PDB file of N, CA and C in Angstrom:
ATOM      1  N   MET A   1      -1.827 -16.238  -5.440  1.00 73.00           N
ATOM      2  CA  MET A   1      -2.353 -15.207  -5.196  1.00 73.00           C
ATOM      3  C   MET A   1      -1.682 -14.288  -4.091  1.00 73.00           C
ATOM      4  N   ALA A   2      -0.683 -13.155  -4.332  1.00 88.00           N
ATOM      5  CA  ALA A   2      -0.424 -12.353  -3.225  1.00 88.00           C
ATOM      6  C   ALA A   2      -1.148 -11.910  -2.704  1.00 88.00           C
ATOM      7  N   GLN A   3      -0.727 -11.550  -1.215  1.00 94.00           N
ATOM      8  CA  GLN A   3      -1.582 -10.899  -0.266  1.00 94.00           C
ATOM      9  C   GLN A   3      -0.843  -9.779   0.370  1.00 94.00           C
ATOM     10  N   ILE A   4      -1.521  -8.917   0.786  1.00 97.00           N
ATOM     11  CA  ILE A   4      -0.797  -7.825   1.545  1.00 97.00           C
ATOM     12  C   ILE A   4      -1.698  -7.581   2.999  1.00 97.00           C
ATOM     13  N   THR A   5      -0.626  -7.301   3.891  1.00 98.00           N
ATOM     14  CA  THR A   5      -1.257  -6.696   5.212  1.00 98.00           C
ATOM     15  C   THR A   5      -1.248  -5.289   5.393  1.00 98.00           C
ATOM     16  N   LYS A   6      -2.004  -4.535   6.133  1.00 97.00           N
ATOM     17  CA  LYS A   6      -1.705  -3.196   6.433  1.00 97.00           C
ATOM     18  C   LYS A   6      -0.641  -2.914   7.324  1.00 97.00           C
ATOM     19  N   ASP A   7       0.018  -4.160   8.228  1.00 97.00           N
ATOM     20  CA  ASP A   7       0.839  -3.871   9.126  1.00 97.00           C
ATOM     21  C   ASP A   7       2.601  -4.378   8.038  1.00 97.00           C
ATOM     22  N   MET A   8       2.307  -4.694   7.005  1.00 96.00           N
ATOM     23  CA  MET A   8       3.628  -4.692   5.998  1.00 96.00           C
ATOM     24  C   MET A   8       4.228  -2.989   5.615  1.00 96.00           C
ATOM     25  N   ILE A   9       5.396  -3.238   5.544  1.00 94.00           N
ATOM     26  CA  ILE A   9       5.932  -1.772   4.803  1.00 94.00           C
ATOM     27  C   ILE A   9       5.862  -1.586   3.559  1.00 94.00           C
ATOM     28  N   ILE A  10       5.706  -0.291   3.295  1.00 93.00           N
ATOM     29  CA  ILE A  10       5.333  -0.004   1.950  1.00 93.00           C
ATOM     30  C   ILE A  10       6.210  -0.577   1.126  1.00 93.00           C
ATOM     31  N   SER A  11       7.326  -0.385   1.129  1.00 91.00           N
ATOM     32  CA  SER A  11       8.186  -0.948   0.057  1.00 91.00           C
ATOM     33  C   SER A  11       8.255  -2.320   0.102  1.00 91.00           C
ATOM     34  N   ASP A  12       7.857  -3.338   1.229  1.00 93.00           N
ATOM     35  CA  ASP A  12       7.418  -4.580   0.828  1.00 93.00           C
ATOM     36  C   ASP A  12       6.617  -4.740   0.350  1.00 93.00           C
ATOM     37  N   ILE A  13       5.208  -4.182   0.346  1.00 95.00           N
ATOM     38  CA  ILE A  13       4.420  -3.927  -0.466  1.00 95.00           C
ATOM     39  C   ILE A  13       4.846  -3.947  -1.845  1.00 95.00           C
ATOM     40  N   ILE A  14       5.317  -3.085  -2.323  1.00 93.00           N
ATOM     41  CA  ILE A  14       5.877  -2.702  -3.579  1.00 93.00           C
ATOM     42  C   ILE A  14       6.392  -3.730  -4.576  1.00 93.00           C
ATOM     43  N   ALA A  15       7.401  -4.177  -3.678  1.00 93.00           N
ATOM     44  CA  ALA A  15       8.419  -5.803  -3.781  1.00 93.00           C
ATOM     45  C   ALA A  15       7.460  -6.735  -4.371  1.00 93.00           C
ATOM     46  N   VAL A  16       6.258  -6.923  -3.554  1.00 95.00           N
ATOM     47  CA  VAL A  16       5.176  -7.974  -4.114  1.00 95.00           C
ATOM     48  C   VAL A  16       4.653  -7.674  -5.337  1.00 95.00           C
ATOM     49  N   ASP A  17       4.346  -6.663  -5.593  1.00 96.00           N
ATOM     50  CA  ASP A  17       3.869  -6.133  -7.048  1.00 96.00           C
ATOM     51  C   ASP A  17       3.946  -4.554  -7.391  1.00 96.00           C
ATOM     52  N   ALA A  18       4.535  -4.284  -8.376  1.00 94.00           N
ATOM     53  CA  ALA A  18       4.861  -2.572  -8.218  1.00 94.00           C
ATOM     54  C   ALA A  18       3.760  -2.044  -8.849  1.00 94.00           C
ATOM     55  N   ASP A  19       2.836  -3.059  -9.396  1.00 96.00           N
ATOM     56  CA  ASP A  19       1.693  -2.323  -9.956  1.00 96.00           C
ATOM     57  C   ASP A  19       0.712  -1.776  -8.948  1.00 96.00           C
ATOM     58  N   VAL A  20       0.851  -1.925  -7.538  1.00 96.00           N
ATOM     59  CA  VAL A  20       0.241  -1.082  -6.735  1.00 96.00           C
ATOM     60  C   VAL A  20       0.604   0.157  -6.604  1.00 96.00           C
ATOM     61  N   ILE A  21       1.650   0.706  -7.427  1.00 95.00           N
ATOM     62  CA  ILE A  21       2.060   2.232  -7.077  1.00 95.00           C
ATOM     63  C   ILE A  21       1.172   2.945  -7.426  1.00 95.00           C
ATOM     64  N   PRO A  22       0.291   2.945  -8.521  1.00 96.00           N
ATOM     65  CA  PRO A  22      -0.973   3.808  -8.692  1.00 96.00           C
ATOM     66  C   PRO A  22      -1.593   3.583  -7.756  1.00 96.00           C
ATOM     67  N   ILE A  23      -2.393   2.788  -7.165  1.00 95.00           N
ATOM     68  CA  ILE A  23      -3.050   2.688  -5.915  1.00 95.00           C
ATOM     69  C   ILE A  23      -2.824   3.269  -4.956  1.00 95.00           C
ATOM     70  N   LEU A  24      -1.507   3.004  -4.410  1.00 93.00           N
ATOM     71  CA  LEU A  24      -0.908   4.223  -3.770  1.00 93.00           C
ATOM     72  C   LEU A  24      -1.125   5.500  -3.761  1.00 93.00           C
ATOM     73  N   MET A  25      -0.347   5.895  -4.872  1.00 92.00           N
ATOM     74  CA  MET A  25      -0.416   7.296  -5.679  1.00 92.00           C
ATOM     75  C   MET A  25      -1.938   7.933  -5.549  1.00 92.00           C
ATOM     76  N   GLU A  26      -2.734   7.123  -5.974  1.00 92.00           N
ATOM     77  CA  GLU A  26      -4.392   7.735  -6.164  1.00 92.00           C
ATOM     78  C   GLU A  26      -4.682   8.151  -4.736  1.00 92.00           C
ATOM     79  N   ALA A  27      -4.131   7.170  -3.374  1.00 90.00           N
ATOM     80  CA  ALA A  27      -4.822   7.178  -2.278  1.00 90.00           C
ATOM     81  C   ALA A  27      -3.904   8.509  -1.264  1.00 90.00           C
ATOM     82  N   GLY A  28      -2.871   9.135  -2.480  1.00 87.00           N
ATOM     83  CA  GLY A  28      -2.187  10.274  -1.748  1.00 87.00           C
ATOM     84  C   GLY A  28      -0.741  10.012  -0.957  1.00 87.00           C
ATOM     85  N   MET A  29      -0.543   8.763  -1.444  1.00 87.00           N
ATOM     86  CA  MET A  29       0.773   8.420  -0.780  1.00 87.00           C
ATOM     87  C   MET A  29       1.572   8.453  -2.224  1.00 87.00           C
ATOM     88  N   HIS A  30       2.321   9.998  -2.333  1.00 80.00           N
ATOM     89  CA  HIS A  30       3.005  10.218  -3.507  1.00 80.00           C
ATOM     90  C   HIS A  30       4.849   9.885  -3.129  1.00 80.00           C
ATOM     91  N   CYS A  31       5.282   9.815  -1.918  1.00 75.00           N
ATOM     92  CA  CYS A  31       6.438   9.639  -1.635  1.00 75.00           C
ATOM     93  C   CYS A  31       6.944   8.299  -1.532  1.00 75.00           C
ATOM     94  N   ILE A  32       6.552   7.472  -2.823  1.00 78.00           N
ATOM     95  CA  ILE A  32       6.772   6.109  -2.810  1.00 78.00           C
ATOM     96  C   ILE A  32       8.180   5.881  -2.658  1.00 78.00           C
ATOM     97  N   GLY A  33       9.214   6.674  -3.133  1.00 77.00           N
ATOM     98  CA  GLY A  33      10.398   6.607  -3.191  1.00 77.00           C
ATOM     99  C   GLY A  33      11.059   6.752  -1.911  1.00 77.00           C
ATOM    100  N   CYS A  34      10.197   7.495  -0.997  1.00 77.00           N
ATOM    101  CA  CYS A  34      11.375   8.486  -0.074  1.00 77.00           C
ATOM    102  C   CYS A  34      11.830   7.418   1.308  1.00 77.00           C
ATOM    103  N   PRO A  35      12.255   8.102   2.158  1.00 79.00           N
ATOM    104  CA  PRO A  35      12.770   7.292   3.106  1.00 79.00           C
ATOM    105  C   PRO A  35      11.529   6.604   4.156  1.00 79.00           C
ATOM    106  N   SER A  36      10.511   7.511   3.919  1.00 73.00           N
ATOM    107  CA  SER A  36       9.509   7.061   4.921  1.00 73.00           C
ATOM    108  C   SER A  36       8.975   5.498   4.289  1.00 73.00           C
ATOM    109  N   ALA A  37       8.873   5.239   2.952  1.00 75.00           N
ATOM    110  CA  ALA A  37       8.376   4.321   2.372  1.00 75.00           C
ATOM    111  C   ALA A  37       9.126   2.806   2.960  1.00 75.00           C
ATOM    112  N   GLN A  38      10.368   3.397   3.099  1.00 84.00           N
ATOM    113  CA  GLN A  38      11.372   2.270   3.603  1.00 84.00           C
ATOM    114  C   GLN A  38      11.182   1.378   4.848  1.00 84.00           C
ATOM    115  N   GLY A  39      10.370   2.245   5.749  1.00 87.00           N
ATOM    116  CA  GLY A  39      10.344   1.821   7.066  1.00 87.00           C
ATOM    117  C   GLY A  39       9.020   2.347   7.778  1.00 87.00           C
ATOM    118  N   GLU A  40       7.914   2.579   6.945  1.00 91.00           N
ATOM    119  CA  GLU A  40       6.531   2.937   7.207  1.00 91.00           C
ATOM    120  C   GLU A  40       5.711   1.856   6.716  1.00 91.00           C
ATOM    121  N   SER A  41       4.886   1.240   7.552  1.00 94.00           N
ATOM    122  CA  SER A  41       3.794   0.375   7.307  1.00 94.00           C
ATOM    123  C   SER A  41       2.511   0.890   6.592  1.00 94.00           C
ATOM    124  N   LEU A  42       1.764   0.287   6.122  1.00 95.00           N
ATOM    125  CA  LEU A  42       0.620   0.634   5.330  1.00 95.00           C
ATOM    126  C   LEU A  42      -0.058   1.585   6.249  1.00 95.00           C
ATOM    127  N   ALA A  43      -0.619   0.824   7.272  1.00 96.00           N
ATOM    128  CA  ALA A  43      -1.177   1.408   8.534  1.00 96.00           C
ATOM    129  C   ALA A  43      -0.973   2.577   8.845  1.00 96.00           C
ATOM    130  N   ASP A  44       0.539   2.871   9.137  1.00 93.00           N
ATOM    131  CA  ASP A  44       1.179   4.306   9.331  1.00 93.00           C
ATOM    132  C   ASP A  44       0.950   5.153   8.546  1.00 93.00           C
ATOM    133  N   ALA A  45       1.114   4.826   7.393  1.00 91.00           N
ATOM    134  CA  ALA A  45       0.989   5.945   6.219  1.00 91.00           C
ATOM    135  C   ALA A  45      -0.541   6.244   6.242  1.00 91.00           C
ATOM    136  N   ALA A  46      -1.676   5.212   6.210  1.00 93.00           N
ATOM    137  CA  ALA A  46      -2.945   5.507   5.902  1.00 93.00           C
ATOM    138  C   ALA A  46      -3.054   6.308   7.648  1.00 93.00           C
ATOM    139  N   MET A  47      -2.812   6.494   8.729  1.00 92.00           N
ATOM    140  CA  MET A  47      -3.170   7.087   9.369  1.00 92.00           C
ATOM    141  C   MET A  47      -2.664   8.369   9.350  1.00 92.00           C
ATOM    142  N   VAL A  48      -1.088   9.055   8.712  1.00 89.00           N
ATOM    143  CA  VAL A  48      -0.868  10.078   8.476  1.00 89.00           C
ATOM    144  C   VAL A  48      -1.768  10.768   7.699  1.00 89.00           C
ATOM    145  N   HIS A  49      -2.249   9.815   6.534  1.00 88.00           N
ATOM    146  CA  HIS A  49      -2.498  10.860   5.305  1.00 88.00           C
ATOM    147  C   HIS A  49      -4.580  10.552   5.495  1.00 88.00           C
ATOM    148  N   GLY A  50      -4.614  10.306   6.481  1.00 92.00           N
ATOM    149  CA  GLY A  50      -6.164  10.266   7.322  1.00 92.00           C
ATOM    150  C   GLY A  50      -7.091   9.479   6.533  1.00 92.00           C
ATOM    151  N   MET A  51      -6.665   8.270   6.165  1.00 93.00           N
ATOM    152  CA  MET A  51      -7.405   7.482   5.289  1.00 93.00           C
ATOM    153  C   MET A  51      -7.663   5.937   6.198  1.00 93.00           C
ATOM    154  N   ASP A  52      -8.549   5.341   5.691  1.00 96.00           N
ATOM    155  CA  ASP A  52      -8.625   3.793   6.486  1.00 96.00           C
ATOM    156  C   ASP A  52      -7.923   2.881   6.028  1.00 96.00           C
ATOM    157  N   ALA A  53      -6.935   2.131   6.744  1.00 97.00           N
ATOM    158  CA  ALA A  53      -5.906   1.346   6.220  1.00 97.00           C
ATOM    159  C   ALA A  53      -6.442   0.247   5.614  1.00 97.00           C
ATOM    160  N   ASP A  54      -7.863  -0.188   6.334  1.00 98.00           N
ATOM    161  CA  ASP A  54      -8.083  -1.462   6.096  1.00 98.00           C
ATOM    162  C   ASP A  54      -8.925  -1.503   4.453  1.00 98.00           C
ATOM    163  N   ALA A  55      -9.643  -0.371   4.561  1.00 97.00           N
ATOM    164  CA  ALA A  55     -10.149  -0.204   3.163  1.00 97.00           C
ATOM    165  C   ALA A  55      -9.064  -0.158   2.119  1.00 97.00           C
ATOM    166  N   LEU A  56      -7.936   0.606   2.393  1.00 97.00           N
ATOM    167  CA  LEU A  56      -6.882   0.501   1.272  1.00 97.00           C
ATOM    168  C   LEU A  56      -6.065  -0.575   1.250  1.00 97.00           C
ATOM    169  N   THR A  57      -6.113  -1.353   2.388  1.00 98.00           N
ATOM    170  CA  THR A  57      -5.848  -3.055   2.160  1.00 98.00           C
ATOM    171  C   THR A  57      -6.478  -3.821   1.242  1.00 98.00           C
ATOM    172  N   ALA A  58      -7.875  -3.541   1.741  1.00 98.00           N
ATOM    173  CA  ALA A  58      -8.715  -4.443   0.462  1.00 98.00           C
ATOM    174  C   ALA A  58      -8.672  -4.143  -0.654  1.00 98.00           C
ATOM    175  N   LYS A  59      -8.393  -2.933  -1.163  1.00 97.00           N
ATOM    176  CA  LYS A  59      -8.463  -2.388  -2.383  1.00 97.00           C
ATOM    177  C   LYS A  59      -7.511  -2.973  -2.954  1.00 97.00           C
ATOM    178  N   ILE A  60      -5.923  -3.141  -2.385  1.00 98.00           N
ATOM    179  CA  ILE A  60      -5.182  -3.575  -2.949  1.00 98.00           C
ATOM    180  C   ILE A  60      -4.891  -4.926  -3.278  1.00 98.00           C
ATOM    181  N   ASN A  61      -5.812  -5.765  -2.097  1.00 98.00           N
ATOM    182  CA  ASN A  61      -5.972  -7.198  -2.023  1.00 98.00           C
ATOM    183  C   ASN A  61      -7.059  -7.516  -3.399  1.00 98.00           C
ATOM    184  N   GLU A  62      -7.701  -6.631  -3.524  1.00 98.00           N
ATOM    185  CA  GLU A  62      -8.880  -7.002  -4.919  1.00 98.00           C
ATOM    186  C   GLU A  62      -8.066  -6.830  -6.065  1.00 98.00           C
ATOM    187  N   PHE A  63      -7.299  -5.699  -5.994  1.00 97.00           N
ATOM    188  CA  PHE A  63      -6.720  -5.635  -7.504  1.00 97.00           C
ATOM    189  C   PHE A  63      -5.541  -6.785  -7.398  1.00 97.00           C
ATOM    190  N   LEU A  64      -4.828  -7.348  -6.433  1.00 97.00           N
ATOM    191  CA  LEU A  64      -4.025  -8.290  -6.945  1.00 97.00           C
ATOM    192  C   LEU A  64      -4.556  -9.685  -6.897  1.00 97.00           C
ATOM    193  N   ALA A  65      -5.715  -9.729  -6.047  1.00 96.00           N
ATOM    194  CA  ALA A  65      -6.544 -11.033  -6.443  1.00 96.00           C
ATOM    195  C   ALA A  65      -7.225 -10.911  -8.139  1.00 96.00           C
ATOM    196  N   ALA A  66      -7.464  -9.829  -8.654  1.00 96.00           N
ATOM    197  CA  ALA A  66      -7.913 -10.037 -10.079  1.00 96.00           C
ATOM    198  C   ALA A  66      -7.053  -9.998 -11.159  1.00 96.00           C
ATOM    199  N   LYS A  67      -5.458 -10.045 -10.967  1.00 90.00           N
ATOM    200  CA  LYS A  67      -4.359 -10.309 -11.773  1.00 90.00           C
ATOM    201  C   LYS A  67      -4.198 -11.631 -12.188  1.00 90.00           C
TER     202      LYS A  67
END
């Protein structure tokens, strides 16, 4: 089972499983293909968007575990 961490770069998370894109989009991270996604960690993006990185990480890992 794949798992992600909040320290992973967003593009690396998408490489693990592109099916997480809707979760990121729902969280307000609409810039999936922008340069920020190539160098910004999930924790950094969560901070910029005013959300809890741990909660988002848990949501993505729950999704991956259910696959």
